[in-house]
PDB file of C-alpha atoms and ligand atoms in Angstrom:
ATOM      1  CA  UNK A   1     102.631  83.181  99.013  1.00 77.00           C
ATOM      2  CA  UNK A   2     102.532  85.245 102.765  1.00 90.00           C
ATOM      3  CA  UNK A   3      99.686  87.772 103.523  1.00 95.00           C
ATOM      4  CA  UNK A   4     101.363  89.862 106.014  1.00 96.00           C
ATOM      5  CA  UNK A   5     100.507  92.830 108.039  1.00 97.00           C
ATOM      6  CA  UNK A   6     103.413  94.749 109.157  1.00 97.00           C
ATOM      7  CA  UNK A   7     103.862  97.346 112.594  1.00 98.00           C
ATOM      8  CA  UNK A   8     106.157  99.740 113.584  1.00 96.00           C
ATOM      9  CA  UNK A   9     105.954 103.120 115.361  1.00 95.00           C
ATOM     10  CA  UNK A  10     107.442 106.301 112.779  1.00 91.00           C
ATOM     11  CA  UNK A  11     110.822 106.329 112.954  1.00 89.00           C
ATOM     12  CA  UNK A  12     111.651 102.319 113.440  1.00 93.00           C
ATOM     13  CA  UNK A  13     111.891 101.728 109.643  1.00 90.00           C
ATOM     14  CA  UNK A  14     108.240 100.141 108.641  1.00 92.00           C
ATOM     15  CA  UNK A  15     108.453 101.440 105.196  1.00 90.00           C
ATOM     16  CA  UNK A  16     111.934 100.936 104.374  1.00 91.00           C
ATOM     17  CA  UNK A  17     111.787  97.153 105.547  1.00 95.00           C
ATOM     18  CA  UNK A  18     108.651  96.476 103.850  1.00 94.00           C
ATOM     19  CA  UNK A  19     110.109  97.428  99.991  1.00 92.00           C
ATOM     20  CA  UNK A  20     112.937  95.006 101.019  1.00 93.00           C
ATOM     21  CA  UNK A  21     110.805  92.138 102.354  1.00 94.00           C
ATOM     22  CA  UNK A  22     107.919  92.751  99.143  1.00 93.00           C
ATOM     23  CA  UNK A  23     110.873  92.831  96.863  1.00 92.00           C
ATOM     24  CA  UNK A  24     113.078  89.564  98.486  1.00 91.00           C
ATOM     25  CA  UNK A  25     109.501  87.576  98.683  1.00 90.00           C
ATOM     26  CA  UNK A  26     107.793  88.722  95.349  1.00 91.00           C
ATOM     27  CA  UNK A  27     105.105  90.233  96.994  1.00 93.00           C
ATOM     28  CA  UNK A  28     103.427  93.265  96.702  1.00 95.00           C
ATOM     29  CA  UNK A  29     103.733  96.062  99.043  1.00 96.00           C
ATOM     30  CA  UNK A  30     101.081  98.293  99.682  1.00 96.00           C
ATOM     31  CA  UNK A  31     101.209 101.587 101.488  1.00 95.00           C
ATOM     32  CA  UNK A  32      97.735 103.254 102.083  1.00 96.00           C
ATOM     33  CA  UNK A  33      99.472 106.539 102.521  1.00 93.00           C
ATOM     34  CA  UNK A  34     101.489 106.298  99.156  1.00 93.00           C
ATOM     35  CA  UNK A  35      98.063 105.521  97.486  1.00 96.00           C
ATOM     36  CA  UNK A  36      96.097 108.446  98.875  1.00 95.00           C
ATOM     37  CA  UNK A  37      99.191 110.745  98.471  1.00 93.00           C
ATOM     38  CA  UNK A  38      98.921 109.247  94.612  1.00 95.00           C
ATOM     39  CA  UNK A  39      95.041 110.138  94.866  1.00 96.00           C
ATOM     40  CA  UNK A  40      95.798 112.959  95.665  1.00 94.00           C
ATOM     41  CA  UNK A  41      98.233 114.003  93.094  1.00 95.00           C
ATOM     42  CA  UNK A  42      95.820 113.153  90.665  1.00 96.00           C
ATOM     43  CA  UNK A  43      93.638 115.359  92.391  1.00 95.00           C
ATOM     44  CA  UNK A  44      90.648 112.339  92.194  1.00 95.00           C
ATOM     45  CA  UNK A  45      88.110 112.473  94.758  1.00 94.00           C
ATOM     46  CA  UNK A  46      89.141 109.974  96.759  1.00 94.00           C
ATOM     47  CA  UNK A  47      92.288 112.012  96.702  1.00 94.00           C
ATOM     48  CA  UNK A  48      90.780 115.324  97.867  1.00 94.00           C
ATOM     49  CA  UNK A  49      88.512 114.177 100.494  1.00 94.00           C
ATOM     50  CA  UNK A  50      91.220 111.912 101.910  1.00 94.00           C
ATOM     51  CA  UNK A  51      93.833 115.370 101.400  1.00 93.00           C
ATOM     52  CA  UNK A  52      91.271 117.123 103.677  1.00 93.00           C
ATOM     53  CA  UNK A  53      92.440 114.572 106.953  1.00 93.00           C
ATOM     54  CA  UNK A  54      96.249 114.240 105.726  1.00 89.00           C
ATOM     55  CA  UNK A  55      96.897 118.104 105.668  1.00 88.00           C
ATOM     56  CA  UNK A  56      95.334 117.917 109.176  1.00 86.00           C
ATOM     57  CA  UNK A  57      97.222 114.569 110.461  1.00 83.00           C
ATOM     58  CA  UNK A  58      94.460 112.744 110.833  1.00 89.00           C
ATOM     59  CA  UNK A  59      93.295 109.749 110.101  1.00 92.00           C
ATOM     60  CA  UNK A  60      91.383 109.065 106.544  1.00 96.00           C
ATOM     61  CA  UNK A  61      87.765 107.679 107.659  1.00 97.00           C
ATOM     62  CA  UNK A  62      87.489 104.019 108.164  1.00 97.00           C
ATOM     63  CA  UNK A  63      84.673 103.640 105.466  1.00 96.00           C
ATOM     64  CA  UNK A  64      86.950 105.358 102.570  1.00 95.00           C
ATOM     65  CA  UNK A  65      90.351 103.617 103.437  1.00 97.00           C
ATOM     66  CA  UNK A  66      88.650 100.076 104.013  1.00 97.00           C
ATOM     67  CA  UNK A  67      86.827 100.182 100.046  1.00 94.00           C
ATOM     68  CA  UNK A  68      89.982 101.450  98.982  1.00 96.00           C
ATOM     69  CA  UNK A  69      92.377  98.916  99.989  1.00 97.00           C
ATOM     70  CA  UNK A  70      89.787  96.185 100.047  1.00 96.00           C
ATOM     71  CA  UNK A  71      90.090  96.873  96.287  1.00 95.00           C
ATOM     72  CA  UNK A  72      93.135  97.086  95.744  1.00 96.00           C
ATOM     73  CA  UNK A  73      93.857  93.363  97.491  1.00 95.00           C
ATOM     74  CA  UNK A  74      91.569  92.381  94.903  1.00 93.00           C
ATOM     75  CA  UNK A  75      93.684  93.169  92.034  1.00 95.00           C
ATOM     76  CA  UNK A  76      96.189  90.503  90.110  1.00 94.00           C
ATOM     77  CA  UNK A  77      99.188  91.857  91.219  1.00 94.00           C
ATOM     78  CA  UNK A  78      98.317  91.113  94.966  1.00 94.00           C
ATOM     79  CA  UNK A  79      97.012  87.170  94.376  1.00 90.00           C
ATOM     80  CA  UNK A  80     100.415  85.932  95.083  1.00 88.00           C
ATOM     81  CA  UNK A  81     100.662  87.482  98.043  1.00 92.00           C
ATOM     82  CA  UNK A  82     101.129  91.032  99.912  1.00 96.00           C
ATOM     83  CA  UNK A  83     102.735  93.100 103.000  1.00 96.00           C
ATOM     84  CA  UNK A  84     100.705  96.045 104.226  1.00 97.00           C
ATOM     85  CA  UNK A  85     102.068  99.288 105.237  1.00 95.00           C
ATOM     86  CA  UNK A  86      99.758 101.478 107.338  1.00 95.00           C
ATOM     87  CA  UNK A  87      97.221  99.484 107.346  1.00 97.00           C
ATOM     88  CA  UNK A  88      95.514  98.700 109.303  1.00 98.00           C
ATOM     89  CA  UNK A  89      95.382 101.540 111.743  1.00 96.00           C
ATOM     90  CA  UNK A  90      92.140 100.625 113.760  1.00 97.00           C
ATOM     91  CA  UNK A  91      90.848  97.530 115.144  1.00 97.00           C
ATOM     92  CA  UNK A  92      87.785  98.563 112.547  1.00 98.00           C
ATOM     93  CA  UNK A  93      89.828  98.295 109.436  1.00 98.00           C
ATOM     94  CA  UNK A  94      91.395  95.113 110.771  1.00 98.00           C
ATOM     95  CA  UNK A  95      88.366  93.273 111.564  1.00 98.00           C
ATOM     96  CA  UNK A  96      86.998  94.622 107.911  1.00 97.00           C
ATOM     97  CA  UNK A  97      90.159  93.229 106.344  1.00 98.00           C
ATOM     98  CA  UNK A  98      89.813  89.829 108.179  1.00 97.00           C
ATOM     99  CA  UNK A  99      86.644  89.217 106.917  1.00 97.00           C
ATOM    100  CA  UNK A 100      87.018  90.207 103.677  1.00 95.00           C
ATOM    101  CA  UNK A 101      89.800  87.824 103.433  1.00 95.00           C
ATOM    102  CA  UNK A 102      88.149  84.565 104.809  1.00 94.00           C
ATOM    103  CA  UNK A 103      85.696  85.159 102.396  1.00 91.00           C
ATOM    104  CA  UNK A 104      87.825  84.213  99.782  1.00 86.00           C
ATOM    105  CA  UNK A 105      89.253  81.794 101.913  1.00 90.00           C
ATOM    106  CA  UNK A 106      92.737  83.597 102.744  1.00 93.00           C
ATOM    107  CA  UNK A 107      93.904  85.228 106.065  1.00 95.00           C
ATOM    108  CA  UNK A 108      96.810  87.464 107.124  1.00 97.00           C
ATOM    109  CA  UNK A 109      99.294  84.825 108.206  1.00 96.00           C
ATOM    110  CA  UNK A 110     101.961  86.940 110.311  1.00 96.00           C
ATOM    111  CA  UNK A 111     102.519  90.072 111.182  1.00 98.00           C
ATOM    112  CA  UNK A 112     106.155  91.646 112.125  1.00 98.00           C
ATOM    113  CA  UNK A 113     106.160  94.131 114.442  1.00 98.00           C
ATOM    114  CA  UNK A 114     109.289  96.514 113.865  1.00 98.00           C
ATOM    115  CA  UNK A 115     110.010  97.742 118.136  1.00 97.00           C
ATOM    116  CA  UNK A 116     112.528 100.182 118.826  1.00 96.00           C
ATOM    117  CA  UNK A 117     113.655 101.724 122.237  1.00 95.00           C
ATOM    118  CA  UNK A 118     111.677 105.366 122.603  1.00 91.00           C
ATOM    119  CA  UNK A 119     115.311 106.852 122.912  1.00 92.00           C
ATOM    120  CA  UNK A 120     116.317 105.922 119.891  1.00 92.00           C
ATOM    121  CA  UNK A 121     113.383 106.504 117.555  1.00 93.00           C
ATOM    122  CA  UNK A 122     113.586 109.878 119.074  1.00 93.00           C
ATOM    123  CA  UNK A 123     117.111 110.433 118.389  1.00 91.00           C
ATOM    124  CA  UNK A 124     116.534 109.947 114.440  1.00 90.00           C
ATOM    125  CA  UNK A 125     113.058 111.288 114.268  1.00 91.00           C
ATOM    126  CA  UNK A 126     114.163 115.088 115.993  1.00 93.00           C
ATOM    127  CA  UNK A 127     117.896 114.297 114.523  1.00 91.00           C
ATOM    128  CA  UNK A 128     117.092 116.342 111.094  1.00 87.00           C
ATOM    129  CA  UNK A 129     118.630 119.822 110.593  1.00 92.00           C
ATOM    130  CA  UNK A 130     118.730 121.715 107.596  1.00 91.00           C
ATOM    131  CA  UNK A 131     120.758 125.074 105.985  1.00 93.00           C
ATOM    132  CA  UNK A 132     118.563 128.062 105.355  1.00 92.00           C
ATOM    133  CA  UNK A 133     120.636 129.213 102.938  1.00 93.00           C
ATOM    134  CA  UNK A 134     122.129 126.245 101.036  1.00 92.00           C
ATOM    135  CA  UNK A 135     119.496 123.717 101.588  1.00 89.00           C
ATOM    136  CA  UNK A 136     121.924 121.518 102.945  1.00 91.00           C
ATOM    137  CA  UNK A 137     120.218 118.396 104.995  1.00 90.00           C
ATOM    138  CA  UNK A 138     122.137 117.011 107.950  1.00 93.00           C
ATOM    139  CA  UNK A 139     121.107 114.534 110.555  1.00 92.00           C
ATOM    140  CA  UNK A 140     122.636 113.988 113.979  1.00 89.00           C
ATOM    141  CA  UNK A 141     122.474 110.059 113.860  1.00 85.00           C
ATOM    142  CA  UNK A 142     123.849 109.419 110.060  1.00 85.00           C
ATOM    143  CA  UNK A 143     125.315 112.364 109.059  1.00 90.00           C
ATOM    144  CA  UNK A 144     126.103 115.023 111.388  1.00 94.00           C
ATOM    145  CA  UNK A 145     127.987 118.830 110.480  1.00 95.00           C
ATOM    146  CA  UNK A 146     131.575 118.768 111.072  1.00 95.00           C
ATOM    147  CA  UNK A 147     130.564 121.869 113.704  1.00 94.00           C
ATOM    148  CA  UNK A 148     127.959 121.027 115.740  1.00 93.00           C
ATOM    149  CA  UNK A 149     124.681 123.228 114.351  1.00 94.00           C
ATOM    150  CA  UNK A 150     126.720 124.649 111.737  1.00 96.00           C
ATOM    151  CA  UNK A 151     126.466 123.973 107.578  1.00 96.00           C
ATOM    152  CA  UNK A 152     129.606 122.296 106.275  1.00 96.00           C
ATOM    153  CA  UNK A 153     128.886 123.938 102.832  1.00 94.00           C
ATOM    154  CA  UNK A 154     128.679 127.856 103.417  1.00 95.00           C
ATOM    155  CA  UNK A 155     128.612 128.005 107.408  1.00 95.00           C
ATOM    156  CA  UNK A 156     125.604 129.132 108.256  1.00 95.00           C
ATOM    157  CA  UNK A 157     123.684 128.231 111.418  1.00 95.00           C
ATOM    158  CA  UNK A 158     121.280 125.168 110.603  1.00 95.00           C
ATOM    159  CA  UNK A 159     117.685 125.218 110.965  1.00 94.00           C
ATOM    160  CA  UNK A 160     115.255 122.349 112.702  1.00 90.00           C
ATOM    161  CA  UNK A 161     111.976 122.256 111.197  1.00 84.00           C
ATOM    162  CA  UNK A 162     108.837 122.504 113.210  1.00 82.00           C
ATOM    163  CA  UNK A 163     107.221 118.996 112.631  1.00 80.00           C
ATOM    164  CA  UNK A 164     111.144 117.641 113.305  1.00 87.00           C
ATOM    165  CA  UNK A 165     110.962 119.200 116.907  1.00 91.00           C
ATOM    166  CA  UNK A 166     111.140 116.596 119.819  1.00 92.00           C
ATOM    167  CA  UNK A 167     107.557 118.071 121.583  1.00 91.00           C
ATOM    168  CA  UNK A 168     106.092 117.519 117.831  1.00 89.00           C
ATOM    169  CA  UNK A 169     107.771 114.311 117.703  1.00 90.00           C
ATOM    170  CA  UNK A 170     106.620 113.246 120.775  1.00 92.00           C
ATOM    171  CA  UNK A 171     102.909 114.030 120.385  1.00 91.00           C
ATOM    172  CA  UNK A 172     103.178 111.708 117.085  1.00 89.00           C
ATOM    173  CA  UNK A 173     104.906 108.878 118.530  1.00 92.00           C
ATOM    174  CA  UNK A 174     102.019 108.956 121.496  1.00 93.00           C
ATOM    175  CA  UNK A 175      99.091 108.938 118.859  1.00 91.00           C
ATOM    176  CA  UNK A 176     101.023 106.122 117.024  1.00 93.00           C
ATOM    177  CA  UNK A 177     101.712 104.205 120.112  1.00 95.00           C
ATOM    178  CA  UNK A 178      98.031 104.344 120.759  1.00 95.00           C
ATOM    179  CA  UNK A 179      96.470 101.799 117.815  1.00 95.00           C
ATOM    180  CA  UNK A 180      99.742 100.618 117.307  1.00 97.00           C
ATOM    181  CA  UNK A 181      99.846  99.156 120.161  1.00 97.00           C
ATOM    182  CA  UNK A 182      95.942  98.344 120.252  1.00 98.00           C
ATOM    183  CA  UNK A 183      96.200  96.636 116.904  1.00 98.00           C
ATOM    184  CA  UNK A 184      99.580  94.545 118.055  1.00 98.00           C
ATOM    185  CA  UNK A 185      97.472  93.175 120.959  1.00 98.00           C
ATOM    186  CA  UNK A 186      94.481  92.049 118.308  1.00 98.00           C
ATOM    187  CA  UNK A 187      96.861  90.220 116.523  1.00 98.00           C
ATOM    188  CA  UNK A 188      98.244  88.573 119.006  1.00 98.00           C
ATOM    189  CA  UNK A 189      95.291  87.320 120.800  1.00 98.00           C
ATOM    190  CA  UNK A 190      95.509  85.749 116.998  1.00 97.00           C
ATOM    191  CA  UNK A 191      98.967  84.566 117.705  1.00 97.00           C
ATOM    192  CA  UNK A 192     100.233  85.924 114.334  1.00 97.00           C
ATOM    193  CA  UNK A 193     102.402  88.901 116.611  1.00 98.00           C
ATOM    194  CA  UNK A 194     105.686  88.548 115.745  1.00 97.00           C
ATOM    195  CA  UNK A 195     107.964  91.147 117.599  1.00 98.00           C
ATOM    196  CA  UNK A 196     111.635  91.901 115.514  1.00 98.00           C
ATOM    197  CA  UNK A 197     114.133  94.022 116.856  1.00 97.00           C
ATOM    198  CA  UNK A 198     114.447  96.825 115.077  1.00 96.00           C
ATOM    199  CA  UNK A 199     117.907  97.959 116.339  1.00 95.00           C
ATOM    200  CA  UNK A 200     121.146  97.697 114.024  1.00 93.00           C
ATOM    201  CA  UNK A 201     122.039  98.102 110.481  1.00 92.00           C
ATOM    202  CA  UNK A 202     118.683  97.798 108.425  1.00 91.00           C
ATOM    203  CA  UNK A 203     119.926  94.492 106.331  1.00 94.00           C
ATOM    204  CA  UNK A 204     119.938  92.746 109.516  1.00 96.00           C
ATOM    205  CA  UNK A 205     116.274  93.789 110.718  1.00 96.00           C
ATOM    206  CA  UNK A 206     115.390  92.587 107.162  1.00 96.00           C
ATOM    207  CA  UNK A 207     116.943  89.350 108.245  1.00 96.00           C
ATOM    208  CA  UNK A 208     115.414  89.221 111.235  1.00 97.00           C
ATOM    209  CA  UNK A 209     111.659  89.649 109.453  1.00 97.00           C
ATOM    210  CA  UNK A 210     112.659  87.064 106.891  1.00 95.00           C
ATOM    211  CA  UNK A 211     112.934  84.533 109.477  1.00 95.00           C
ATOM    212  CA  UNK A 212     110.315  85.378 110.996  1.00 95.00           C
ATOM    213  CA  UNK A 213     108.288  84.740 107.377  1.00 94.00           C
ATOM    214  CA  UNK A 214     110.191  81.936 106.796  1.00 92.00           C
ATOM    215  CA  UNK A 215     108.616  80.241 110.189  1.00 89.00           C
ATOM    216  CA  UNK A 216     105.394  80.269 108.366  1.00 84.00           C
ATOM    217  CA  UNK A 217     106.054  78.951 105.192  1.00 71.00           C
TER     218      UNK A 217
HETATM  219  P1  LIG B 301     101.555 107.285 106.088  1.00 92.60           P
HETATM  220  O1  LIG B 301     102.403 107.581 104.900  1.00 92.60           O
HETATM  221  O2  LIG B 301     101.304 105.820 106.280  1.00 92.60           O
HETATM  222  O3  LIG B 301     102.057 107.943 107.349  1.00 92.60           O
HETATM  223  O4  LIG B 301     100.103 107.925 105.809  1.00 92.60           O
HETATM  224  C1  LIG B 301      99.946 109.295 105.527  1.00 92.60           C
HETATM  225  C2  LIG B 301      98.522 109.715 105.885  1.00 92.60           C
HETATM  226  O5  LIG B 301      97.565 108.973 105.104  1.00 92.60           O
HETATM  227  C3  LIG B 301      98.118 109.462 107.329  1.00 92.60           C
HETATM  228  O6  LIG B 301      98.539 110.487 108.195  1.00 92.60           O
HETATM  229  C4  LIG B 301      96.601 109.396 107.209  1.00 92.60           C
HETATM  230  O7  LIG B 301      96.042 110.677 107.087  1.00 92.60           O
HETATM  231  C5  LIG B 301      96.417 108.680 105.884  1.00 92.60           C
HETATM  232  N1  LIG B 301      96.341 107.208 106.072  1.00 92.60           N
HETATM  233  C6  LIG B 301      97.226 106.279 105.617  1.00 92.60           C
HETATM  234  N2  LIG B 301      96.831 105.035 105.948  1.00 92.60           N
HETATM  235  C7  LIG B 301      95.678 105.174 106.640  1.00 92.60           C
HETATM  236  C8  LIG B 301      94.800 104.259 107.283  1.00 92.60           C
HETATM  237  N3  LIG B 301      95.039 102.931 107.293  1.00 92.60           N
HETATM  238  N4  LIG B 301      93.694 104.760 107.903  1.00 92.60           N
HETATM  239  C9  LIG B 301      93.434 106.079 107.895  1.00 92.60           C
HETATM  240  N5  LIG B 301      94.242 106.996 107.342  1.00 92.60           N
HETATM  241  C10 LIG B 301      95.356 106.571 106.711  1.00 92.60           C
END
């Protein structure tokens, strides 16, 4: 049984690593932005108030997101255990979560935080190209054209899209970095930090956060 929070700025993996470590511990992983993109699908209206702030980037307010996932930690599925993803994203939800836990006598145990060098999260978060004519998608770390900006499939000249462009990128990695960074500092003055380097082929970062689970248990 682990209660775990995890952190990671876009681009170093977070969601990726926590299917693998929810499906290697039997835990459940929950993503607050896969269950208001669900919401939203389902047009509910939780969904379309919370569609209003992701169409805009911004942040779902604290009072929604907190009942929503302080419900859903209530369910069966999440008694034996659970690995957040996305939340929380402010010191707020955090503190809301903590409490909510002791009262049923639970906490968050550890939480793995994913760090990769700026470089590099930059190089595969701007790294995505696409064909406006074939559809084709390419990316300069994992799977680059065999002509540099040009489509392998029908040659034409590949396209970057606008929220792929490094001063787009950029301004998202700094609002990340912001209550990423604010949140890794509450949980450490909690001493349940636990920085993994994210760098290298993904199996081994799941490694890496494995041990770092398997310290606790
Ligand atoms: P994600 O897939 O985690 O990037 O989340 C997509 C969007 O859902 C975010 O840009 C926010 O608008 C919203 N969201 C997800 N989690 C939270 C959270 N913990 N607090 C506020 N908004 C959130």
């Amino acid at each position: 049984m682990v209660y775990c929070v995890l952190l990671g700025l876009p681009g170093a993996g977070k969601g990726t690593q926590a299917l693998n470590i929810a499906s290697d511990r039997g835990i459940l992983h929950i993503s607050t932005g896969d269950m208001f993109r669900e919401a939203s699908a389902n047009r509910t209206s939780l969904g379309l108030e919370a569609q209003e702030y992701m169409s805009k980037g911004e942040l779902v307010p604290d009072d929604v997101t907190i009942s929503m996932l302080l419900e859903r930690i209530e369910e069966d599925d999440a008694a034996s255990g659970f690995m957040l993803d996305g939340f929380p994203r402010t010191i707020k939800q955090a503190e809301a979560l903590d409490i909510a836990l002791e009262s049923s006598r639970k906490q968050i145990e550890v939480v793995p935080y994913i760090k990769v060098p700026e470089d590099l999260l930059m190089a595969r978060l701007t790294g995505r190209w696409s064909c406006p004519d074939c559809s084709a998608i390419y990316h300069t770390v994992t799977k680059a054209p065999e002509v540099d900006g040009v489509c392998d499939s029908c040659d034409s000249h590949l396209l970057q899209r606008s929220d792929d462009q490094p001063v787009t990128v950029k301004t998202r990695l700094d609002t990340n970095r912001e209550w990423t960074e604010a949140l890794a500092t509450y949980y450490e003055d909690q001493n349940k930090l636990r920085v993994v380097d994210g760098t290298g082929d993904p199996y081994l970062i799941t490694e890496r956060i494995i041990s770092v689970l398997d310290e606790i248990s």
